[in-house]
CSV table of N, CA and C in Angstrom, one decimal:
chain,number,residue,atom,x,y,z
A,296,GLN,N,0.9,-1.1,0.0
A,296,GLN,CA,0.0,-0.1,0.2
A,296,GLN,C,0.8,1.1,0.0
A,297,VAL,N,0.0,2.1,-0.7
A,297,VAL,CA,0.8,3.7,-1.1
A,297,VAL,C,-0.3,4.1,-0.5
A,298,GLN,N,0.2,5.8,0.6
A,298,GLN,CA,-0.4,6.5,1.0
A,298,GLN,C,0.3,7.6,0.2
A,299,LEU,N,-1.0,8.4,-0.8
A,299,LEU,CA,-0.2,10.2,-1.5
A,299,LEU,C,-1.5,11.1,-0.6
A,300,VAL,N,-0.1,11.6,-0.2
A,300,VAL,CA,-1.0,13.9,-0.3
A,300,VAL,C,-0.4,14.6,-0.6
A,301,GLU,N,-1.2,15.1,-1.4
A,301,GLU,CA,-1.5,15.7,-1.7
A,301,GLU,C,-0.9,17.2,-1.6
A,302,SER,N,-0.4,18.5,-1.8
A,302,SER,CA,-0.6,20.3,-1.0
A,302,SER,C,0.2,21.4,-1.8
A,303,GLY,N,-0.3,22.5,-2.1
A,303,GLY,CA,-0.1,23.1,-2.3
A,303,GLY,C,-0.3,23.9,-3.7
A,304,GLY,N,-1.9,23.3,-3.4
A,304,GLY,CA,-2.5,24.4,-4.6
A,304,GLY,C,-3.1,25.8,-4.1
A,305,GLY,N,-3.6,25.9,-5.1
A,305,GLY,CA,-4.3,27.7,-4.9
A,305,GLY,C,-4.8,28.0,-5.4
A,306,SER,N,-5.4,29.7,-5.7
A,306,SER,CA,-5.7,30.5,-6.9
A,306,SER,C,-4.8,31.2,-7.0
A,307,VAL,N,-4.8,31.7,-8.5
A,307,VAL,CA,-3.2,32.1,-8.7
A,307,VAL,C,-4.5,33.0,-10.2
A,308,GLN,N,-3.4,34.6,-10.7
A,308,GLN,CA,-4.1,35.0,-12.0
A,308,GLN,C,-3.5,34.2,-13.1
A,309,ALA,N,-3.7,34.2,-14.3
A,309,ALA,CA,-3.4,33.9,-15.0
A,309,ALA,C,-1.8,34.6,-15.8
A,310,GLY,N,-0.9,33.3,-16.3
A,310,GLY,CA,0.1,34.0,-16.2
A,310,GLY,C,1.4,33.6,-14.3
A,311,GLY,N,0.7,33.2,-13.8
A,311,GLY,CA,1.5,33.1,-12.8
A,311,GLY,C,1.4,31.4,-12.7
A,312,SER,N,2.7,31.1,-11.1
A,312,SER,CA,3.0,30.0,-10.5
A,312,SER,C,2.3,29.6,-9.8
A,313,LEU,N,2.1,27.8,-9.4
A,313,LEU,CA,2.1,27.2,-8.3
A,313,LEU,C,3.0,26.3,-8.3
A,314,LYS,N,3.6,25.8,-7.2
A,314,LYS,CA,4.5,24.1,-7.5
A,314,LYS,C,3.5,23.2,-6.4
A,315,LEU,N,3.0,22.5,-6.9
A,315,LEU,CA,2.3,21.3,-6.1
A,315,LEU,C,3.1,19.9,-5.9
A,316,SER,N,2.7,19.3,-4.5
A,316,SER,CA,3.7,18.7,-4.0
A,316,SER,C,3.1,17.0,-3.7
A,317,CYS,N,3.4,15.9,-4.1
A,317,CYS,CA,3.5,14.0,-3.8
A,317,CYS,C,4.2,13.6,-2.1
A,318,ALA,N,3.1,14.0,-1.4
A,318,ALA,CA,4.2,13.3,-0.2
A,318,ALA,C,3.7,11.4,-0.3
A,319,ALA,N,5.1,10.4,-0.3
A,319,ALA,CA,4.2,9.1,-0.5
A,319,ALA,C,4.7,8.4,0.3
A,320,SER,N,3.7,7.6,1.2
A,320,SER,CA,4.0,7.2,2.8
A,320,SER,C,3.9,5.7,2.0
A,321,GLY,N,4.6,4.8,3.0
A,321,GLY,CA,4.0,3.0,2.8
A,321,GLY,C,4.9,2.6,2.2
A,322,ASN,N,4.4,1.1,1.6
A,322,ASN,CA,5.5,0.3,0.7
A,322,ASN,C,6.6,1.8,-0.6
A,323,THR,N,6.5,2.6,-0.4
A,323,THR,CA,7.4,3.4,-1.5
A,323,THR,C,8.8,2.5,-1.5
A,324,GLY,N,8.9,1.4,-0.9
A,324,GLY,CA,10.9,0.7,-1.5
A,324,GLY,C,9.8,0.5,-2.5
A,325,SER,N,9.5,-0.1,-3.8
A,325,SER,CA,9.0,-0.6,-4.8
A,325,SER,C,9.3,0.3,-4.8
A,326,ARG,N,9.6,0.3,-7.0
A,326,ARG,CA,9.3,1.5,-8.3
A,326,ARG,C,8.2,1.1,-8.7
A,327,TYR,N,8.4,2.8,-8.5
A,327,TYR,CA,6.5,3.0,-9.2
A,327,TYR,C,6.4,4.6,-10.0
A,328,CYS,N,5.7,4.1,-11.1
A,328,CYS,CA,5.6,5.6,-12.2
A,328,CYS,C,4.9,6.5,-11.1
A,329,MET,N,4.9,7.9,-11.2
A,329,MET,CA,3.5,8.8,-10.6
A,329,MET,C,3.7,9.8,-11.5
A,330,GLY,N,2.3,9.6,-11.4
A,330,GLY,CA,2.1,10.9,-12.5
A,330,GLY,C,1.0,11.7,-11.5
A,331,TRP,N,0.2,12.9,-12.3
A,331,TRP,CA,-0.7,14.2,-11.8
A,331,TRP,C,-1.5,13.7,-12.8
A,332,PHE,N,-2.3,13.8,-12.5
A,332,PHE,CA,-3.7,14.2,-13.0
A,332,PHE,C,-4.9,15.6,-12.4
A,333,ARG,N,-5.9,15.6,-13.5
A,333,ARG,CA,-6.7,17.1,-13.3
A,333,ARG,C,-8.0,16.3,-13.7
A,334,GLN,N,-8.5,17.1,-13.1
A,334,GLN,CA,-9.7,16.9,-13.3
A,334,GLN,C,-11.1,18.5,-13.0
A,335,ALA,N,-11.4,18.9,-14.2
A,335,ALA,CA,-12.0,20.0,-14.3
A,335,ALA,C,-14.1,19.4,-14.1
A,336,PRO,N,-14.4,20.2,-13.9
A,336,PRO,CA,-15.6,19.5,-13.5
A,336,PRO,C,-16.4,19.8,-14.7
A,337,GLY,N,-16.8,18.8,-14.9
A,337,GLY,CA,-18.3,18.8,-15.9
A,337,GLY,C,-17.4,18.5,-16.4
A,338,LYS,N,-15.7,17.9,-16.7
A,338,LYS,CA,-15.0,17.8,-17.9
A,338,LYS,C,-14.0,15.8,-17.3
A,339,GLU,N,-14.0,15.5,-18.2
A,339,GLU,CA,-13.2,14.0,-17.6
A,339,GLU,C,-12.0,14.7,-16.7
A,340,ARG,N,-11.4,13.2,-16.6
A,340,ARG,CA,-10.0,13.6,-15.7
A,340,ARG,C,-8.6,12.8,-17.4
A,341,GLU,N,-8.3,14.0,-16.6
A,341,GLU,CA,-7.3,13.6,-18.2
A,341,GLU,C,-5.5,13.8,-17.1
A,342,LYS,N,-4.4,13.4,-18.1
A,342,LYS,CA,-3.2,13.2,-17.3
A,342,LYS,C,-2.9,13.7,-18.1
A,343,VAL,N,-1.4,14.6,-16.9
A,343,VAL,CA,-1.4,15.5,-17.4
A,343,VAL,C,0.5,16.1,-17.0
A,344,ALA,N,1.5,14.7,-16.0
A,344,ALA,CA,2.1,14.9,-16.3
A,344,ALA,C,2.6,12.7,-15.6
A,345,THR,N,3.6,12.3,-16.1
A,345,THR,CA,4.2,11.5,-15.2
A,345,THR,C,5.9,11.2,-15.2
A,346,ILE,N,6.3,10.7,-14.9
A,346,ILE,CA,7.2,9.8,-14.2
A,346,ILE,C,8.2,10.1,-13.8
A,347,TYR,N,8.8,8.4,-14.2
A,347,TYR,CA,10.1,7.1,-14.1
A,347,TYR,C,10.7,6.5,-14.4
A,348,THR,N,11.4,6.1,-12.9
A,348,THR,CA,13.3,6.2,-13.7
A,348,THR,C,12.9,4.0,-13.6
A,349,ARG,N,14.3,3.5,-14.2
A,349,ARG,CA,14.3,1.7,-14.5
A,349,ARG,C,16.2,1.9,-13.9
A,350,PRO,N,15.7,1.2,-12.4
A,350,PRO,CA,16.5,0.6,-12.4
A,350,PRO,C,17.3,-0.3,-12.8
A,351,PRO,N,18.5,-0.4,-13.1
A,351,PRO,CA,19.9,0.6,-11.8
A,351,PRO,C,20.4,2.1,-12.5
A,352,TYR,N,19.0,2.2,-13.4
A,352,TYR,CA,19.6,3.7,-13.9
A,352,TYR,C,18.8,4.5,-13.6
A,353,THR,N,19.0,4.4,-11.7
A,353,THR,CA,17.9,5.8,-11.1
A,353,THR,C,18.2,6.7,-11.4
A,354,HIS,N,19.1,7.5,-11.7
A,354,HIS,CA,19.6,8.5,-11.6
A,354,HIS,C,18.6,9.1,-13.0
A,355,ILE,N,18.2,8.3,-14.0
A,355,ILE,CA,17.5,8.5,-14.9
A,355,ILE,C,16.0,8.5,-14.7
A,356,TYR,N,15.7,10.0,-15.2
A,356,TYR,CA,13.4,10.0,-15.0
A,356,TYR,C,13.1,10.3,-16.6
A,357,TYR,N,12.5,9.2,-16.5
A,357,TYR,CA,11.5,9.4,-18.0
A,357,TYR,C,10.3,10.2,-17.5
A,358,ALA,N,10.0,11.2,-18.5
A,358,ALA,CA,9.0,12.3,-18.4
A,358,ALA,C,8.3,12.5,-19.5
A,359,ASP,N,6.8,12.4,-18.8
A,359,ASP,CA,5.7,12.8,-20.4
A,359,ASP,C,4.6,14.2,-20.8
A,360,TYR,N,4.0,14.5,-21.2
A,360,TYR,CA,3.3,14.9,-20.5
A,360,TYR,C,1.9,15.7,-22.0
A,361,LEU,N,1.0,15.5,-20.6
A,361,LEU,CA,-0.3,16.6,-22.0
A,361,LEU,C,0.6,17.5,-22.7
A,362,ASP,N,0.1,16.8,-24.0
A,362,ASP,CA,0.4,18.5,-25.6
A,362,ASP,C,-0.3,20.1,-24.6
A,363,SER,N,-1.7,20.4,-23.8
A,363,SER,CA,-1.2,21.0,-23.4
A,363,SER,C,-0.4,22.1,-22.1
A,364,VAL,N,0.7,20.9,-21.6
A,364,VAL,CA,1.0,21.9,-20.5
A,364,VAL,C,2.8,21.9,-21.1
A,365,LYS,N,3.3,20.9,-22.3
A,365,LYS,CA,4.6,21.3,-22.1
A,365,LYS,C,5.3,22.3,-22.6
A,366,GLY,N,5.9,22.9,-22.0
A,366,GLY,CA,6.7,23.6,-22.1
A,366,GLY,C,6.4,24.6,-20.3
A,367,ARG,N,5.2,24.6,-20.0
A,367,ARG,CA,4.5,25.3,-19.0
A,367,ARG,C,4.9,24.6,-17.0
A,368,PHE,N,4.9,23.8,-17.4
A,368,PHE,CA,4.8,22.5,-16.8
A,368,PHE,C,6.3,21.6,-15.9
A,369,THR,N,6.2,20.5,-15.1
A,369,THR,CA,7.7,20.4,-14.6
A,369,THR,C,7.2,19.4,-14.0
A,370,ILE,N,7.6,18.6,-14.4
A,370,ILE,CA,7.4,17.5,-13.2
A,370,ILE,C,8.4,16.5,-12.5
A,371,SER,N,8.7,16.6,-11.6
A,371,SER,CA,10.2,15.7,-10.5
A,371,SER,C,9.8,14.3,-9.6
A,372,GLN,N,10.8,14.4,-9.0
A,372,GLN,CA,10.3,13.7,-8.7
A,372,GLN,C,11.7,13.3,-7.3
A,373,ASP,N,12.0,13.8,-6.4
A,373,ASP,CA,13.1,13.8,-5.6
A,373,ASP,C,13.1,12.3,-4.6
A,374,SER,N,13.7,11.6,-4.5
A,374,SER,CA,13.9,9.4,-4.1
A,374,SER,C,14.0,9.7,-2.2
A,375,ALA,N,14.3,10.5,-2.2
A,375,ALA,CA,15.6,10.8,-0.9
A,375,ALA,C,14.3,11.7,-0.2
A,376,LYS,N,13.4,12.4,-0.2
A,376,LYS,CA,12.2,11.8,0.6
A,376,LYS,C,10.6,12.2,-0.4
A,377,ASN,N,10.8,10.7,-1.2
A,377,ASN,CA,9.8,10.3,-1.4
A,377,ASN,C,8.7,11.3,-2.0
A,378,THR,N,8.9,12.6,-2.6
A,378,THR,CA,8.2,13.0,-2.9
A,378,THR,C,8.3,13.7,-5.1
A,379,VAL,N,7.2,14.6,-5.1
A,379,VAL,CA,7.0,14.4,-6.8
A,379,VAL,C,6.5,15.8,-6.3
A,380,TYR,N,7.0,16.1,-7.3
A,380,TYR,CA,6.1,17.6,-7.4
A,380,TYR,C,6.1,18.2,-9.2
A,381,LEU,N,4.7,18.7,-9.1
A,381,LEU,CA,4.8,19.6,-10.7
A,381,LEU,C,4.3,20.9,-10.4
A,382,GLN,N,6.1,22.2,-10.9
A,382,GLN,CA,5.8,22.8,-11.1
A,382,GLN,C,5.0,23.3,-12.2
A,383,MET,N,4.3,23.9,-11.8
A,383,MET,CA,3.4,25.0,-12.9
A,383,MET,C,3.5,26.4,-13.5
A,384,ASN,N,4.0,26.7,-15.1
A,384,ASN,CA,4.3,28.0,-14.5
A,384,ASN,C,3.3,28.7,-15.8
A,385,VAL,N,3.0,30.0,-16.4
A,385,VAL,CA,2.0,30.6,-17.1
A,385,VAL,C,0.7,30.1,-17.7
A,386,LEU,N,0.3,30.1,-16.0
A,386,LEU,CA,-1.2,29.3,-15.6
A,386,LEU,C,-1.6,29.5,-17.0
A,387,LYS,N,-2.8,29.0,-17.2
A,387,LYS,CA,-4.2,29.6,-17.3
A,387,LYS,C,-5.0,29.0,-17.0
A,388,PRO,N,-6.3,30.0,-17.5
A,388,PRO,CA,-8.1,29.6,-16.4
A,388,PRO,C,-7.9,27.8,-17.1
A,389,GLU,N,-7.7,28.0,-18.4
A,389,GLU,CA,-8.6,26.2,-18.1
A,389,GLU,C,-7.6,24.6,-17.4
A,390,ASP,N,-6.2,25.8,-16.1
A,390,ASP,CA,-5.5,25.1,-16.0
A,390,ASP,C,-6.4,24.4,-14.7
A,391,THR,N,-7.5,25.6,-14.4
A,391,THR,CA,-8.5,25.8,-13.6
A,391,THR,C,-8.8,23.8,-13.2
A,392,ALA,N,-8.8,23.0,-12.3
A,392,ALA,CA,-9.9,21.7,-11.9
A,392,ALA,C,-9.1,21.7,-10.2
A,393,SER,N,-9.4,20.3,-10.4
A,393,SER,CA,-8.7,19.3,-9.3
A,393,SER,C,-7.5,18.6,-9.7
A,394,TYR,N,-6.3,18.8,-9.4
A,394,TYR,CA,-5.4,18.1,-9.5
A,394,TYR,C,-4.8,16.9,-8.2
A,395,TYR,N,-4.6,15.5,-9.6
A,395,TYR,CA,-4.2,14.4,-8.3
A,395,TYR,C,-2.6,13.4,-8.6
A,396,CYS,N,-2.0,13.7,-7.3
A,396,CYS,CA,-1.3,12.6,-7.4
A,396,CYS,C,-1.9,11.1,-7.3
A,397,ALA,N,-1.3,10.3,-7.9
A,397,ALA,CA,-1.6,9.0,-8.6
A,397,ALA,C,-0.4,8.1,-8.7
A,398,ALA,N,-0.2,6.7,-8.4
A,398,ALA,CA,1.7,5.7,-8.5
A,398,ALA,C,0.9,4.5,-8.7
A,399,GLY,N,1.8,4.2,-9.4
A,399,GLY,CA,1.6,2.7,-10.1
A,399,GLY,C,2.2,2.1,-10.5
A,400,PRO,N,2.0,0.3,-11.1
A,400,PRO,CA,3.4,0.0,-11.0
A,400,PRO,C,4.0,0.8,-12.4
A,401,VAL,N,5.2,0.4,-12.3
A,401,VAL,CA,6.0,1.1,-14.4
A,401,VAL,C,6.2,-1.0,-14.8
A,402,GLY,N,5.7,-0.7,-16.3
A,402,GLY,CA,5.9,-1.6,-16.3
A,402,GLY,C,6.8,-1.5,-18.0
A,403,SER,N,6.5,-2.7,-18.5
A,403,SER,CA,7.8,-2.4,-19.8
A,403,SER,C,7.3,-1.3,-20.3
A,404,LEU,N,6.2,-1.3,-20.5
A,404,LEU,CA,6.2,0.2,-21.7
A,404,LEU,C,6.0,1.2,-20.5
A,405,GLY,N,6.9,1.5,-19.2
A,405,GLY,CA,7.2,2.0,-18.7
A,405,GLY,C,5.5,2.3,-18.1
A,406,CYS,N,4.6,3.7,-18.5
A,406,CYS,CA,4.1,3.8,-17.4
A,406,CYS,C,2.7,3.3,-17.4
A,407,GLY,N,1.2,2.4,-16.4
A,407,GLY,CA,0.8,1.5,-17.0
A,407,GLY,C,-0.6,2.3,-15.7
A,408,LYS,N,-1.7,1.4,-15.5
A,408,LYS,CA,-2.4,1.4,-14.5
A,408,LYS,C,-1.4,1.7,-13.3
A,409,PHE,N,-3.2,3.5,-12.7
A,409,PHE,CA,-2.5,3.9,-11.9
A,409,PHE,C,-2.9,3.6,-10.2
A,410,ASP,N,-2.0,2.6,-9.0
A,410,ASP,CA,-3.3,1.7,-7.9
A,410,ASP,C,-3.7,3.4,-7.1
A,411,TYR,N,-2.7,3.5,-7.2
A,411,TYR,CA,-2.9,4.5,-5.7
A,411,TYR,C,-2.7,6.3,-6.3
A,412,TRP,N,-4.0,6.4,-5.1
A,412,TRP,CA,-4.2,8.5,-5.7
A,412,TRP,C,-4.6,9.1,-4.2
A,413,GLY,N,-4.3,10.1,-4.2
A,413,GLY,CA,-4.0,11.2,-3.5
A,413,GLY,C,-5.5,11.7,-3.1
A,414,GLN,N,-5.9,12.2,-2.8
A,414,GLN,CA,-7.9,13.0,-2.4
A,414,GLN,C,-7.2,14.5,-3.7
A,415,GLY,N,-6.6,15.1,-3.8
A,415,GLY,CA,-6.3,16.2,-4.6
A,415,GLY,C,-6.4,17.5,-4.4
A,416,THR,N,-6.2,18.6,-4.8
A,416,THR,CA,-5.6,19.8,-4.7
A,416,THR,C,-6.5,20.4,-5.2
A,417,GLN,N,-6.8,21.5,-5.3
A,417,GLN,CA,-7.9,22.0,-5.8
A,417,GLN,C,-6.7,23.4,-6.0
A,418,VAL,N,-6.6,23.5,-7.7
A,418,VAL,CA,-6.2,24.7,-9.0
A,418,VAL,C,-7.3,25.3,-9.8
A,419,ALA,N,-7.1,26.8,-9.0
A,419,ALA,CA,-8.2,28.0,-9.5
A,419,ALA,C,-7.2,29.2,-10.7
A,420,VAL,N,-7.1,29.2,-11.3
A,420,VAL,CA,-6.0,30.1,-12.2
A,420,VAL,C,-7.1,31.0,-12.5
A,421,SER,N,-7.5,32.5,-12.4
A,421,SER,CA,-8.5,33.7,-12.9
A,421,SER,C,-7.8,34.5,-14.4
A,422,SER,N,-8.7,34.7,-14.7
A,422,SER,CA,-8.8,35.6,-16.0
A,422,SER,C,-7.7,37.0,-15.6
C-alpha cells in the first residue's frame, strides 16, 4: 500500500505559477510510476504528467506531458524525500481543476495502470 498526500494548490492569476507536491508513504521501496492528473468540473480526468525511473539507472528520469502543458509544467521527483512535484508556470484559466497525484507499477512500456491515488488539491486560475 502507498499513501499519497498532495499539497500546494491555490488560486492565482493567469500567467502565475504554483508548485504542487505529493508526499508518498507506505511501501515506497518498490518502484512506481508517479503521475499527476487533473479533473475540471464537467470534464473527464486527464493525465497531466508522469515520471519514472528504471533500475539500476535511477538517475535517469523518464517524463511525459499532456500536450497542452508542455513547456509550462515540469514534473520532478525527490526519491530521498519520497516526494513528487509539479511545477506549473504560465498558468491559464483552462488549467483550473482538481489535481491528483497517483502511483502505479512501472511496466515494460513505462507507466501503465495507476493503483494509488491522493485526495487531490484544487488549482484555480483567474483571467
